[in-house]
Amino acid sequence: MTTLSGAPVANDSTLASGYLHLEGLAKRFGTTQVFSHINAVIAKGEFVTLLGPSGCGKSTLLRSIAGLNRLDEGRIVVDGEEITALPPQQRGVGMVFQHYALFPNMRVTDNVAFGLRMQKVPHEERSRRVDEVLRLVELNVHADKFPHQLSGGQCQRVALARALVVEPRILLMDEPLSALDARIRGHLRQQLRDIQQTLGLTTLFVTHDQEEALVMSDRIFLMHDGHILQQGSAEELYTRPRDYHAAGFMGHYNILLGDQARPLLGEGFDSARVALRPEALYLQPLADGAMGVERPARPGPECPGVIRRCQLLGNIVRYSVECPGVVLSVDTLNRGSRHLLTEGSQVGVVVDLDEVQAFVE
């Protein structure tokens, strides 16, 4: 398997070594510190997502790596070469923005070829590379269309093709799917990941959508107030958040104070805060004749509760359950209408003690 230029795709041995180094990066706008103390080593061919709420610095960090914003501190090294002071066009970076930024008066082929023209790539080579990348993103049959003749998903694939055709060392994508509807976003998310893996392309992807980050990433950098709060695999961030800030952003964790958690965890429990995943809580209907449900292998005490709200989320049912001193979010599999619990139903709530995340202040 090769890249567009014929270079071999990254294998396990190359993934083990650092390719992109971010060392002590900091950026200010006036007196506002956007991000600081950003340190990371990213392997060749890795797909890393910068995840976090709006205003946490993730897009500014991406633009600083691209050279569109000047850093106040730190250095960026790619494959042993420092690029901190280089202009954007000399960094070997491809960028895909949220809003396409296509030329409306140019056909698809001309939009994709624009960067190659700026590089003065000969016509024959340019045509070959444009055709190759349009086939890769499955747009070759739309090559002669204008942007207004394309769907939003197709326009975003044109933007991706334009970034890929220059054969970048690093691909940067700033919330490229957020303007698309859910069905197209789901399809394009998988297509982007497939292309990235096919090319072995080192990629940084910005999103505030945790589901997007979980399904696409090799690693996730969770950002908070201009810092990398936690980094790791999707499984690590979701099941082992380092503190309650991380837990509050990942999934729909129930974040409880110690006193609120004690009825679920027992009197011997002593911690300032705990985080409980909604799927780590189990409901036991108390009405006569109600069907029993699965219980965890290491259950905590059963806490009485009342169903206050039921939300159907496709294959998941999310209940809001009022317990003494707290309202809990509980997720169960949707096993059909006859298994649904109605508002006002009395239940017992049991937590899986093996899934409790306890934090000290």
Short mmCIF file of N, CA and C in Angstrom, two decimals, residues 5 17 62 90 122 195 221-222 229 274 310 333 347:
data_model
loop_
_atom_site.label_atom_id
_atom_site.label_comp_id
_atom_site.label_asym_id
_atom_site.label_seq_id
_atom_site.Cartn_x
_atom_site.Cartn_y
_atom_site.Cartn_z
N SER A 5 2.10 9.75 -3.41
CA SER A 5 3.41 9.95 -4.02
C SER A 5 4.18 8.65 -4.16
N SER A 17 7.60 5.79 16.73
CA SER A 17 8.51 6.91 16.91
C SER A 17 7.78 8.22 16.73
N LEU A 62 -4.60 24.51 16.29
CA LEU A 62 -4.49 23.92 14.95
C LEU A 62 -3.98 24.96 13.96
N GLN A 90 5.27 26.62 3.27
CA GLN A 90 6.51 25.85 3.32
C GLN A 90 6.51 24.79 4.42
N PRO A 122 3.90 20.75 -13.25
CA PRO A 122 3.59 20.65 -14.68
C PRO A 122 2.18 20.09 -14.92
N ILE A 195 -9.68 6.93 4.44
CA ILE A 195 -8.67 7.58 3.59
C ILE A 195 -7.40 7.85 4.38
N PHE A 221 -6.81 14.25 22.55
CA PHE A 221 -6.30 15.26 23.47
C PHE A 221 -7.50 16.07 23.94
N LEU A 222 -7.88 15.89 25.18
CA LEU A 222 -9.01 16.62 25.75
C LEU A 222 -8.51 17.95 26.28
N LEU A 229 -5.92 18.66 29.08
CA LEU A 229 -6.32 18.13 30.38
C LEU A 229 -5.97 16.66 30.51
N VAL A 274 -17.38 11.71 42.94
CA VAL A 274 -17.32 10.48 42.14
C VAL A 274 -17.99 10.75 40.81
N CYS A 310 -38.08 9.86 30.40
CA CYS A 310 -37.59 8.76 29.56
C CYS A 310 -37.33 9.31 28.17
N LEU A 333 -30.22 -0.53 27.31
CA LEU A 333 -30.48 -0.92 25.93
C LEU A 333 -31.98 -0.86 25.66
N VAL A 347 -38.34 2.48 41.13
CA VAL A 347 -37.26 1.55 40.77
C VAL A 347 -36.24 1.50 41.90
#
